[in-house]
mmCIF file of C-alpha atoms in Angstrom:
data_model
loop_
_atom_site.group_PDB
_atom_site.id
_atom_site.type_symbol
_atom_site.label_atom_id
_atom_site.label_comp_id
_atom_site.label_asym_id
_atom_site.label_seq_id
_atom_site.Cartn_x
_atom_site.Cartn_y
_atom_site.Cartn_z
ATOM 1 C CA TYR A 1 44.928 -88.088 51.028
ATOM 2 C CA CYS A 2 46.321 -91.293 52.515
ATOM 3 C CA THR A 3 49.095 -89.471 54.353
ATOM 4 C CA THR A 4 46.836 -86.863 55.947
ATOM 5 C CA LYS A 5 44.236 -89.498 56.825
ATOM 6 C CA ARG A 6 46.876 -91.584 58.590
ATOM 7 C CA ARG A 7 48.226 -88.576 60.496
ATOM 8 C CA ALA A 8 44.724 -87.635 61.634
ATOM 9 C CA GLU A 9 44.087 -91.220 62.750
ATOM 10 C CA GLU A 10 47.354 -91.292 64.705
ATOM 11 C CA ASP A 11 46.439 -88.011 66.419
ATOM 12 C CA VAL A 12 43.018 -89.369 67.413
ATOM 13 C CA LEU A 13 44.440 -92.679 68.664
ATOM 14 C CA ALA A 14 47.105 -90.839 70.664
ATOM 15 C CA GLN A 15 44.271 -89.168 72.571
ATOM 16 C CA GLY A 16 42.980 -92.638 73.515
ATOM 17 C CA GLY A 17 45.401 -92.730 76.430
ATOM 18 C CA LYS A 18 44.125 -89.332 77.562
ATOM 19 C CA GLY A 19 40.496 -90.264 77.981
ATOM 20 C CA LEU A 20 39.208 -90.222 74.405
ATOM 21 C CA ASP A 21 37.414 -93.500 73.692
ATOM 22 C CA ALA A 22 38.465 -93.888 70.058
ATOM 23 C CA VAL A 23 38.934 -97.032 67.988
ATOM 24 C CA ALA A 24 40.095 -97.064 64.357
ATOM 25 C CA VAL A 25 39.174 -99.505 61.629
ATOM 26 C CA ASN A 26 41.150 -99.779 58.406
ATOM 27 C CA PRO A 27 39.276 -101.522 55.597
ATOM 28 C CA ALA A 28 41.204 -103.088 52.733
ATOM 29 C CA SER A 29 39.966 -102.627 49.132
ATOM 30 C CA VAL A 30 36.196 -102.697 49.438
ATOM 31 C CA VAL A 31 34.129 -104.699 46.934
ATOM 32 C CA GLY A 32 30.517 -105.767 46.870
ATOM 33 C CA PRO A 33 27.009 -104.784 45.946
ATOM 34 C CA ASP A 34 25.510 -101.325 45.494
ATOM 35 C CA ASP A 35 28.580 -99.492 44.197
ATOM 36 C CA TYR A 36 26.422 -96.797 42.620
ATOM 37 C CA HIS A 37 28.995 -94.031 42.597
ATOM 38 C CA GLU A 38 32.146 -93.851 40.545
ATOM 39 C CA SER A 39 34.424 -95.300 43.202
ATOM 40 C CA GLY A 40 37.974 -96.001 42.093
ATOM 41 C CA PHE A 41 37.411 -99.720 42.314
ATOM 42 C CA GLY A 42 34.006 -99.586 40.659
ATOM 43 C CA THR A 43 35.484 -97.583 37.797
ATOM 44 C CA VAL A 44 38.209 -100.193 37.287
ATOM 45 C CA CYS A 45 35.615 -102.990 37.199
ATOM 46 C CA ARG A 46 33.421 -101.101 34.721
ATOM 47 C CA ARG A 47 36.397 -100.341 32.476
ATOM 48 C CA PHE A 48 37.363 -104.006 32.541
ATOM 49 C CA TRP A 49 33.809 -105.121 31.746
ATOM 50 C CA ARG A 50 33.670 -102.713 28.789
ATOM 51 C CA GLY A 51 36.988 -104.018 27.442
ATOM 52 C CA HIS A 52 38.861 -100.773 28.127
ATOM 53 C CA MET A 53 41.686 -102.345 30.114
ATOM 54 C CA PRO A 54 44.146 -103.896 27.689
ATOM 55 C CA LEU A 55 46.897 -104.592 30.223
ATOM 56 C CA HIS A 56 47.612 -105.602 33.772
ATOM 57 C CA PHE A 57 50.471 -105.453 36.264
ATOM 58 C CA GLY A 58 52.234 -107.747 38.657
ATOM 59 C CA GLY A 59 50.942 -106.916 42.094
ATOM 60 C CA GLY A 60 48.093 -107.731 44.403
ATOM 61 C CA ASN A 61 45.647 -106.462 46.951
ATOM 62 C CA ASN A 62 43.406 -107.494 49.804
ATOM 63 C CA TYR A 63 39.692 -107.424 48.953
ATOM 64 C CA VAL A 64 36.875 -107.263 51.483
ATOM 65 C CA ASP A 65 33.108 -107.199 51.082
ATOM 66 C CA VAL A 66 31.411 -103.921 52.001
ATOM 67 C CA ARG A 67 28.935 -105.826 54.190
ATOM 68 C CA ASP A 68 31.808 -107.317 56.193
ATOM 69 C CA VAL A 69 33.314 -103.848 56.603
ATOM 70 C CA ALA A 70 29.990 -102.536 57.933
ATOM 71 C CA ALA A 71 29.767 -105.447 60.388
ATOM 72 C CA GLY A 72 33.397 -104.835 61.395
ATOM 73 C CA HIS A 73 32.624 -101.210 62.239
ATOM 74 C CA LEU A 74 29.821 -102.314 64.545
ATOM 75 C CA LEU A 75 32.018 -104.968 66.166
ATOM 76 C CA ALA A 76 34.783 -102.406 66.728
ATOM 77 C CA ALA A 77 32.321 -99.980 68.326
ATOM 78 C CA GLU A 78 31.096 -102.720 70.654
ATOM 79 C CA HIS A 79 34.277 -104.694 71.425
ATOM 80 C CA GLY A 80 37.241 -102.588 70.293
ATOM 81 C CA ARG A 81 39.814 -101.351 72.768
ATOM 82 C CA ALA A 82 40.344 -97.592 73.001
ATOM 83 C CA GLY A 83 43.432 -96.430 71.162
ATOM 84 C CA GLU A 84 43.618 -99.539 68.966
ATOM 85 C CA ARG A 85 43.280 -100.001 65.219
ATOM 86 C CA TYR A 86 41.827 -103.025 63.487
ATOM 87 C CA ILE A 87 42.388 -104.080 59.885
ATOM 88 C CA LEU A 88 39.154 -105.176 58.229
ATOM 89 C CA GLY A 89 40.445 -107.291 55.385
ATOM 90 C CA GLY A 90 39.347 -110.257 53.390
ATOM 91 C CA THR A 91 41.179 -112.207 50.706
ATOM 92 C CA ASN A 92 44.709 -111.526 49.453
ATOM 93 C CA LEU A 93 44.776 -111.964 45.662
ATOM 94 C CA THR A 94 47.174 -111.069 42.887
ATOM 95 C CA TYR A 95 45.688 -108.666 40.357
ATOM 96 C CA THR A 96 45.944 -111.442 37.775
ATOM 97 C CA ALA A 97 43.886 -113.818 39.962
ATOM 98 C CA PHE A 98 41.358 -111.122 40.814
ATOM 99 C CA PHE A 99 40.754 -110.111 37.210
ATOM 100 C CA ALA A 100 40.731 -113.735 36.055
ATOM 101 C CA GLU A 101 37.779 -114.285 38.396
ATOM 102 C CA LEU A 102 36.125 -111.084 37.203
ATOM 103 C CA ALA A 103 36.692 -112.176 33.577
ATOM 104 C CA ARG A 104 35.025 -115.493 34.323
ATOM 105 C CA LEU A 105 32.020 -113.770 35.897
ATOM 106 C CA VAL A 106 31.457 -111.261 33.096
ATOM 107 C CA GLU A 107 32.481 -113.712 30.366
ATOM 108 C CA ARG A 108 35.254 -111.512 29.013
ATOM 109 C CA PRO A 109 38.817 -112.450 28.165
ATOM 110 C CA ILE A 110 41.447 -111.387 30.638
ATOM 111 C CA PHE A 111 43.967 -108.736 29.611
ATOM 112 C CA ARG A 112 45.858 -108.933 26.365
ATOM 113 C CA LEU A 113 49.163 -107.691 27.781
ATOM 114 C CA ARG A 114 51.014 -107.992 31.082
ATOM 115 C CA LEU A 115 53.109 -104.875 31.525
ATOM 116 C CA PRO A 116 56.355 -105.657 33.386
ATOM 117 C CA ASN A 117 56.657 -103.603 36.569
ATOM 118 C CA ALA A 118 60.072 -102.291 35.470
ATOM 119 C CA VAL A 119 58.596 -100.871 32.238
ATOM 120 C CA ALA A 120 55.344 -99.486 33.664
ATOM 121 C CA PRO A 121 56.765 -96.175 35.027
ATOM 122 C CA MET A 122 58.222 -95.340 31.605
ATOM 123 C CA VAL A 123 54.903 -96.106 29.907
ATOM 124 C CA ALA A 124 53.102 -93.878 32.426
ATOM 125 C CA ALA A 125 55.584 -91.040 31.869
ATOM 126 C CA LEU A 126 55.105 -91.260 28.092
ATOM 127 C CA ASP A 127 51.338 -91.444 28.478
ATOM 128 C CA SER A 128 51.369 -88.359 30.715
ATOM 129 C CA TRP A 129 53.575 -86.502 28.230
ATOM 130 C CA PHE A 130 51.353 -87.361 25.254
ATOM 131 C CA GLY A 131 48.262 -86.524 27.312
ATOM 132 C CA SER A 132 49.645 -83.090 28.170
ATOM 133 C CA LYS A 133 50.277 -82.370 24.478
ATOM 134 C CA LYS A 134 46.687 -83.301 23.621
ATOM 135 C CA HIS A 135 45.249 -81.672 26.772
ATOM 136 C CA LYS A 136 43.824 -85.031 27.842
ATOM 137 C CA TRP A 137 44.010 -86.847 31.135
ATOM 138 C CA PRO A 138 46.501 -89.740 30.887
ATOM 139 C CA TYR A 139 45.194 -93.288 30.801
ATOM 140 C CA LEU A 140 47.929 -94.396 33.191
ATOM 141 C CA THR A 141 49.625 -92.168 35.774
ATOM 142 C CA ARG A 142 52.802 -92.772 37.757
ATOM 143 C CA SER A 143 50.854 -92.890 41.022
ATOM 144 C CA GLN A 144 48.572 -95.561 39.531
ATOM 145 C CA VAL A 145 51.648 -97.560 38.526
ATOM 146 C CA ARG A 146 52.953 -97.397 42.100
ATOM 147 C CA LEU A 147 49.620 -98.689 43.399
ATOM 148 C CA LEU A 148 49.039 -101.333 40.741
ATOM 149 C CA SER A 149 52.520 -102.836 40.805
ATOM 150 C CA GLY A 150 52.748 -103.304 44.572
ATOM 151 C CA TYR A 151 51.456 -106.062 46.813
ATOM 152 C CA PHE A 152 49.086 -104.714 49.442
ATOM 153 C CA TYR A 153 48.356 -107.823 51.462
ATOM 154 C CA PHE A 154 46.975 -107.585 54.981
ATOM 155 C CA SER A 155 45.971 -109.785 57.881
ATOM 156 C CA SER A 156 42.841 -109.292 59.973
ATOM 157 C CA THR A 157 44.024 -111.651 62.712
ATOM 158 C CA LYS A 158 43.709 -109.012 65.436
ATOM 159 C CA ALA A 159 40.139 -108.096 64.382
ATOM 160 C CA ILE A 160 39.202 -111.777 64.195
ATOM 161 C CA ARG A 161 40.661 -112.510 67.630
ATOM 162 C CA GLU A 162 39.504 -109.405 69.508
ATOM 163 C CA LEU A 163 36.288 -108.417 67.730
ATOM 164 C CA GLY A 164 34.937 -111.693 66.378
ATOM 165 C CA TYR A 165 35.289 -110.266 62.854
ATOM 166 C CA GLN A 166 34.668 -112.565 59.886
ATOM 167 C CA ALA A 167 35.012 -111.912 56.168
ATOM 168 C CA ARG A 168 33.584 -113.845 53.254
ATOM 169 C CA ALA A 169 35.753 -114.771 50.276
ATOM 170 C CA ALA A 170 36.257 -111.889 47.845
ATOM 171 C CA ARG A 171 35.023 -114.033 44.967
ATOM 172 C CA ALA A 172 31.608 -114.188 46.638
ATOM 173 C CA SER A 173 31.453 -110.380 46.603
ATOM 174 C CA LEU A 174 32.053 -109.753 42.931
#
């Protein structure tokens, strides 16, 4: 999904120099109110709240409030330069810091186990193998390990400078 989305975006932006008035916005990990559907992030938060996440990884992400993303889209439509992309990010946090804040808010203990990044792929492979034997979806997949053990930190400096974009602290959005 991510690869094809990026290729499509690059194709559209390439047309910007040929008369197409296109601007791209790239939101970071979106958090905030009214997550009614089973979004990936919403599912993770619900699993954590229910106590179904016994471990965590070393890694981190950039979190942005959905309301700031909506405002950023409008700013990009009004002030963005054709053929440009703007990162709509918020706060860079380690997963440990993010879930510590979530634990504080929902009055739950943080994870019982920190899975070392070097061990996580082996655990995912075993989980997938056992899941296939029981005809069950694995709790932890290799692609999830790749995502959860990396640091996906971003800067919105260009959007701030050119669009007037502003983002609230991620903690205010939980």
